[in-house]
Amino acid sequence: MKLFLYELRKLSNSRFIMVCIAVLLILNTVICAYTIKNSNPLPEEVVKDIYSTYLLDAQSVDDIHTAWETDYREYETRYQSYIKRGGIEPHLPDNYWLPDGMSDAKLYDKLYADVNRPQTFRNSIAETVKAALASKISLENSQDNASYEYLYQEEIIARYTALHDQVYIGFENTRGYDVYLKCRIPLFLSIISGALIASYYYTTERASASLSLIRCTKNGRFKLTGIKIAAAYITVFTFFCVSQLISLLIVGNRIGFSSLYNSIQAFEKFTYCPFNLTVLQCCLLDFALKSFSLFCFVSVFIFVASKTDYLTACAVNISISTGV
């Protein structure tokens, strides 16, 4: 335990590493703030109003929408006539929900996308199963029943047929989590930080020319390496958690979040997720897989650092992390 704390303290005493971590955190904040945007900005109170109204009296909202569609089609006809013949430019239909300067069209698009989401999901899954069945029949006709492709089509049919009936998508204003789960900036910058941090862990031993001597001791090879991996991983994992929290806060501020207990397939981007998961389960699984990938990267970085000097280890590890 003392050796583990010593390795952590050694890192915290490095001004260069601390500055690099601070710069990477700032960079994570700036990039997330710049790239995470609300693609469908609508007034929060209006969205809550129409969704709550639809839950209480769907028919009244449908009637308002139908009347608006009729007026909008008439507007389009008049606008086409205006383009061809000139005259007085027609005005957009009056809004029922949104204030002047905005169109109810985006609001209706969002509402009915969520209303129809269970059906559109099942239609997409049915198309996938249909395509897999066609491929399976084609392979059967060519007597290729033992190939990987044939077994793959069978797995698709079995898995998505089950999902077609198992997945329940609740009606709500779905938002936020699809953007959060697709954000890869925190993971990438965490790997970069891991490259810098792990490369540093043998600098003291190399500076004092004691590394070869330490490796000859009883615990100087495997135990020391394990402690260095643990200390580096704890540091990188902390950086990763802070980076993820920053991206989560930015998404929450810019877009907001829907329920954690709806199916992940409620989001169009996750239509073909092959597992029946809630949003919460998907977020936890995503976090666990990213954490495991960080551990694998840090282990490789420590190995590289143990074989060469700091600058070379930095160059090699950053090349590995960026795929160069």
XYZ file of C-alpha atoms in Angstrom:
324
model
C 0.000 0.000 0.000
C 2.876 2.359 0.825
C 4.449 1.701 -2.557
C 1.127 2.350 -4.273
C 0.702 5.678 -2.445
C 4.312 6.540 -3.267
C 3.636 6.040 -6.988
C 0.570 8.279 -6.799
C 2.477 10.937 -4.873
C 5.340 10.783 -7.362
C 2.906 11.577 -10.152
C 1.196 14.423 -8.281
C 4.597 16.024 -7.648
C 5.276 16.250 -11.389
C 4.327 19.761 -12.471
C 4.536 18.827 -16.147
C 2.051 15.952 -15.794
C -0.343 18.051 -13.723
C -0.248 20.819 -16.331
C -0.883 18.289 -19.121
C -3.876 16.858 -17.241
C -5.303 20.345 -16.662
C -4.823 21.265 -20.338
C -6.510 18.038 -21.484
C -9.474 18.662 -19.153
C -9.865 22.184 -20.514
C -9.567 20.817 -24.063
C -12.246 18.217 -23.283
C -14.569 20.944 -22.000
C -13.990 23.205 -24.989
C -14.430 20.468 -27.617
C -17.555 19.074 -25.940
C -19.037 22.556 -25.589
C -18.313 23.263 -29.254
C -19.503 19.943 -30.723
C -22.519 19.140 -28.524
C -25.446 21.117 -29.862
C -29.215 20.844 -29.724
C -30.202 19.904 -33.278
C -33.862 20.673 -32.608
C -34.009 23.688 -30.249
C -37.556 24.201 -29.033
C -38.829 26.067 -25.953
C -38.786 23.659 -23.011
C -42.128 24.793 -21.579
C -43.894 24.430 -24.943
C -42.515 20.904 -25.430
C -43.622 19.887 -21.933
C -47.056 21.413 -22.603
C -47.731 19.542 -25.849
C -46.428 16.201 -24.514
C -48.483 16.435 -21.314
C -51.540 17.477 -23.352
C -51.050 14.538 -25.694
C -50.883 12.140 -22.746
C -54.143 13.515 -21.337
C -56.061 14.042 -24.592
C -54.301 12.742 -27.699
C -57.345 13.345 -29.903
C -57.368 17.094 -29.277
C -53.705 17.374 -30.282
C -54.360 15.242 -33.360
C -57.253 17.532 -34.344
C -55.071 20.641 -33.953
C -52.330 18.962 -35.997
C -54.782 17.970 -38.743
C -56.108 21.529 -39.004
C -52.541 22.879 -39.102
C -51.583 20.390 -41.855
C -54.575 21.510 -43.928
C -53.565 25.153 -43.568
C -49.936 24.299 -44.348
C -50.838 22.437 -47.563
C -52.903 25.435 -48.624
C -49.943 27.693 -47.849
C -47.647 25.536 -50.008
C -50.118 25.708 -52.915
C -50.345 29.487 -52.631
C -46.581 29.816 -52.316
C -45.998 27.816 -55.507
C -48.505 30.063 -57.270
C -46.721 33.124 -55.868
C -43.364 31.896 -57.228
C -44.811 31.286 -60.697
C -47.133 34.293 -61.062
C -46.044 36.803 -58.440
C -48.464 38.842 -56.389
C -48.866 38.932 -52.625
C -46.568 36.520 -50.774
C -48.624 34.137 -48.591
C -47.936 33.847 -44.870
C -47.214 30.678 -42.930
C -50.128 29.224 -40.959
C -50.555 30.698 -37.477
C -48.866 28.722 -34.698
C -50.916 27.077 -32.008
C -48.058 26.119 -29.687
C -44.888 28.006 -30.543
C -44.386 31.797 -30.398
C -44.175 33.927 -33.541
C -40.939 33.556 -35.470
C -40.967 29.760 -35.087
C -42.970 27.096 -36.892
C -45.060 24.382 -35.271
C -43.709 22.020 -37.952
C -40.587 21.066 -35.943
C -42.656 20.553 -32.830
C -45.081 18.221 -34.605
C -42.201 16.355 -36.254
C -40.640 15.683 -32.836
C -43.921 14.786 -31.154
C -45.110 12.319 -33.791
C -41.656 10.807 -34.169
C -41.929 9.818 -30.483
C -45.591 8.813 -30.826
C -44.830 6.534 -33.782
C -41.446 5.325 -32.498
C -42.662 1.863 -31.350
C -44.128 1.185 -34.795
C -41.185 2.580 -36.760
C -38.860 0.465 -34.598
C -40.833 -2.709 -35.295
C -40.996 -1.906 -39.019
C -37.206 -1.489 -39.136
C -36.676 -4.759 -37.254
C -39.148 -6.561 -39.533
C -37.224 -5.312 -42.592
C -33.955 -6.542 -41.067
C -35.407 -9.999 -40.363
C -36.904 -10.120 -43.857
C -33.517 -9.306 -45.437
C -31.790 -11.923 -43.253
C -34.365 -14.553 -44.259
C -33.777 -13.787 -47.932
C -30.014 -14.153 -47.460
C -30.510 -17.408 -45.571
C -32.702 -18.870 -48.307
C -30.134 -17.841 -50.913
C -27.379 -19.600 -48.969
C -29.549 -22.691 -48.534
C -30.126 -22.831 -52.286
C -26.378 -22.727 -52.842
C -25.963 -25.492 -50.214
C -23.782 -23.272 -48.080
C -25.461 -24.123 -44.775
C -22.335 -24.390 -42.630
C -20.661 -21.115 -43.521
C -20.162 -18.232 -41.105
C -22.487 -16.043 -43.161
C -25.303 -18.594 -42.928
C -24.915 -18.918 -39.136
C -24.728 -15.135 -38.880
C -28.049 -14.735 -40.720
C -29.624 -17.322 -38.412
C -28.407 -15.374 -35.380
C -29.822 -12.133 -36.785
C -33.200 -13.762 -37.392
C -33.362 -15.287 -33.906
C -32.133 -12.220 -32.043
C -34.174 -9.556 -33.846
C -37.330 -11.674 -33.931
C -37.106 -11.862 -30.139
C -36.423 -8.108 -29.877
C -39.439 -7.350 -32.080
C -41.716 -8.700 -29.342
C -39.664 -7.981 -26.207
C -38.710 -4.331 -26.553
C -41.137 -1.876 -24.975
C -40.751 1.770 -25.952
C -42.577 4.232 -23.730
C -43.919 7.547 -24.996
C -41.828 10.516 -23.892
C -39.721 13.363 -25.209
C -36.616 11.274 -25.944
C -33.459 13.340 -25.794
C -29.921 13.641 -24.520
C -28.636 10.135 -23.967
C -28.089 9.325 -27.636
C -25.808 12.373 -27.914
C -24.019 11.492 -24.664
C -23.390 7.879 -25.678
C -22.094 8.915 -29.095
C -19.589 11.401 -27.618
C -16.095 9.890 -27.895
C -14.006 12.939 -26.913
C -13.634 12.030 -23.175
C -12.407 8.515 -23.999
C -9.929 9.714 -26.621
C -8.454 12.393 -24.359
C -8.335 9.909 -21.457
C -6.234 7.578 -23.603
C -3.923 10.496 -24.454
C -3.616 11.323 -20.752
C -2.869 7.651 -20.095
C -0.042 7.769 -22.631
C 1.528 10.754 -20.848
C 0.957 9.455 -17.317
C 2.075 5.863 -17.891
C 5.207 7.003 -19.709
C 6.245 8.931 -16.603
C 6.182 6.078 -14.104
C 9.747 4.829 -14.673
C 11.466 8.224 -14.947
C 12.658 8.296 -11.301
C 14.167 4.825 -11.508
C 15.863 5.639 -14.794
C 17.191 8.974 -13.521
C 18.820 7.253 -10.529
C 20.027 4.317 -12.689
C 18.359 1.939 -10.227
C 15.864 0.266 -12.568
C 18.096 -2.726 -13.361
C 18.861 -3.208 -9.658
C 15.160 -2.991 -8.679
C 14.268 -5.646 -11.253
C 16.667 -8.052 -9.561
C 14.827 -7.829 -6.238
C 12.075 -10.202 -5.145
C 9.154 -7.872 -5.899
C 10.899 -5.559 -8.314
C 9.565 -7.035 -11.510
C 5.965 -8.289 -11.398
C 4.739 -6.662 -8.168
C 6.253 -3.275 -8.997
C 4.835 -3.382 -12.515
C 1.397 -4.291 -11.154
C 1.510 -1.416 -8.670
C 2.560 1.018 -11.390
C -0.281 -0.183 -13.647
C -2.754 0.207 -10.761
C -1.532 3.686 -9.864
C -1.551 4.820 -13.503
C -4.987 3.337 -14.084
C -6.496 4.971 -10.987
C -5.166 8.334 -12.155
C -6.367 7.890 -15.746
C -9.709 6.490 -14.570
C -10.230 9.578 -12.386
C -9.463 11.784 -15.385
C -11.919 9.739 -17.469
C -14.697 10.050 -14.862
C -14.249 13.831 -14.666
C -14.228 14.096 -18.489
C -17.379 11.992 -18.774
C -19.066 14.088 -16.098
C -18.199 17.265 -18.012
C -19.729 15.897 -21.229
C -22.799 14.709 -19.276
C -23.291 18.170 -17.767
C -22.913 19.877 -21.149
C -25.461 17.533 -22.762
C -27.842 18.094 -19.850
C -27.458 21.857 -20.129
C -27.769 22.024 -23.923
C -30.361 19.312 -24.587
C -31.648 17.791 -21.349
C -32.379 14.137 -20.618
C -35.344 11.812 -20.886
C -36.021 8.765 -18.694
C -33.229 6.329 -17.828
C -35.718 3.468 -17.751
C -37.013 3.608 -21.309
C -35.587 1.169 -23.862
C -32.435 2.327 -25.601
C -34.229 1.571 -28.881
C -36.434 4.599 -28.159
C -33.585 6.540 -29.775
C -33.402 6.178 -33.549
C -29.598 5.919 -33.485
C -29.919 2.720 -31.432
C -32.641 1.040 -33.485
C -30.445 -1.949 -34.259
C -28.995 -2.452 -30.795
C -29.100 -6.280 -30.570
C -29.906 -6.352 -26.843
C -33.029 -5.494 -24.892
C -31.497 -2.818 -22.658
C -32.801 0.201 -20.823
C -31.020 3.522 -21.267
C -29.491 3.110 -17.787
C -28.171 -0.368 -18.574
C -26.730 0.857 -21.862
C -24.984 3.789 -20.146
C -23.495 1.502 -17.482
C -22.355 -1.010 -20.098
C -20.844 1.775 -22.195
C -18.977 3.103 -19.147
C -17.712 -0.362 -18.205
C -16.435 -1.138 -21.711
C -14.677 2.220 -21.968
C -13.100 1.691 -18.538
C -11.858 -1.754 -19.570
C -10.400 -0.389 -22.809
C -8.575 2.265 -20.765
C -7.105 -0.447 -18.549
C -5.816 -2.320 -21.613
C -4.255 0.843 -23.048
C -2.607 1.771 -19.725
C -1.139 -1.743 -19.401
C 0.430 -1.445 -22.859
C 1.681 2.074 -22.102
C 3.347 0.913 -18.868
C 5.037 -1.935 -20.733
C 6.417 0.493 -23.329
C 7.590 2.873 -20.583
C 9.462 0.052 -18.859
C 11.513 -0.599 -21.991
C 12.623 2.893 -22.994
C 13.147 6.478 -21.809
C 10.342 8.959 -21.132
C 10.399 10.919 -24.396
C 10.539 7.800 -26.548
C 7.789 6.171 -24.461
C 5.628 9.304 -24.874
C 6.126 9.306 -28.630
C 5.356 5.585 -28.969
C 2.366 5.655 -26.594
C 0.797 8.717 -28.185
C 1.278 7.075 -31.609
C -0.509 3.978 -30.296
C -3.346 6.015 -28.785
C -3.911 8.077 -31.922
C -3.483 5.156 -34.318
C -0.491 6.718 -36.072
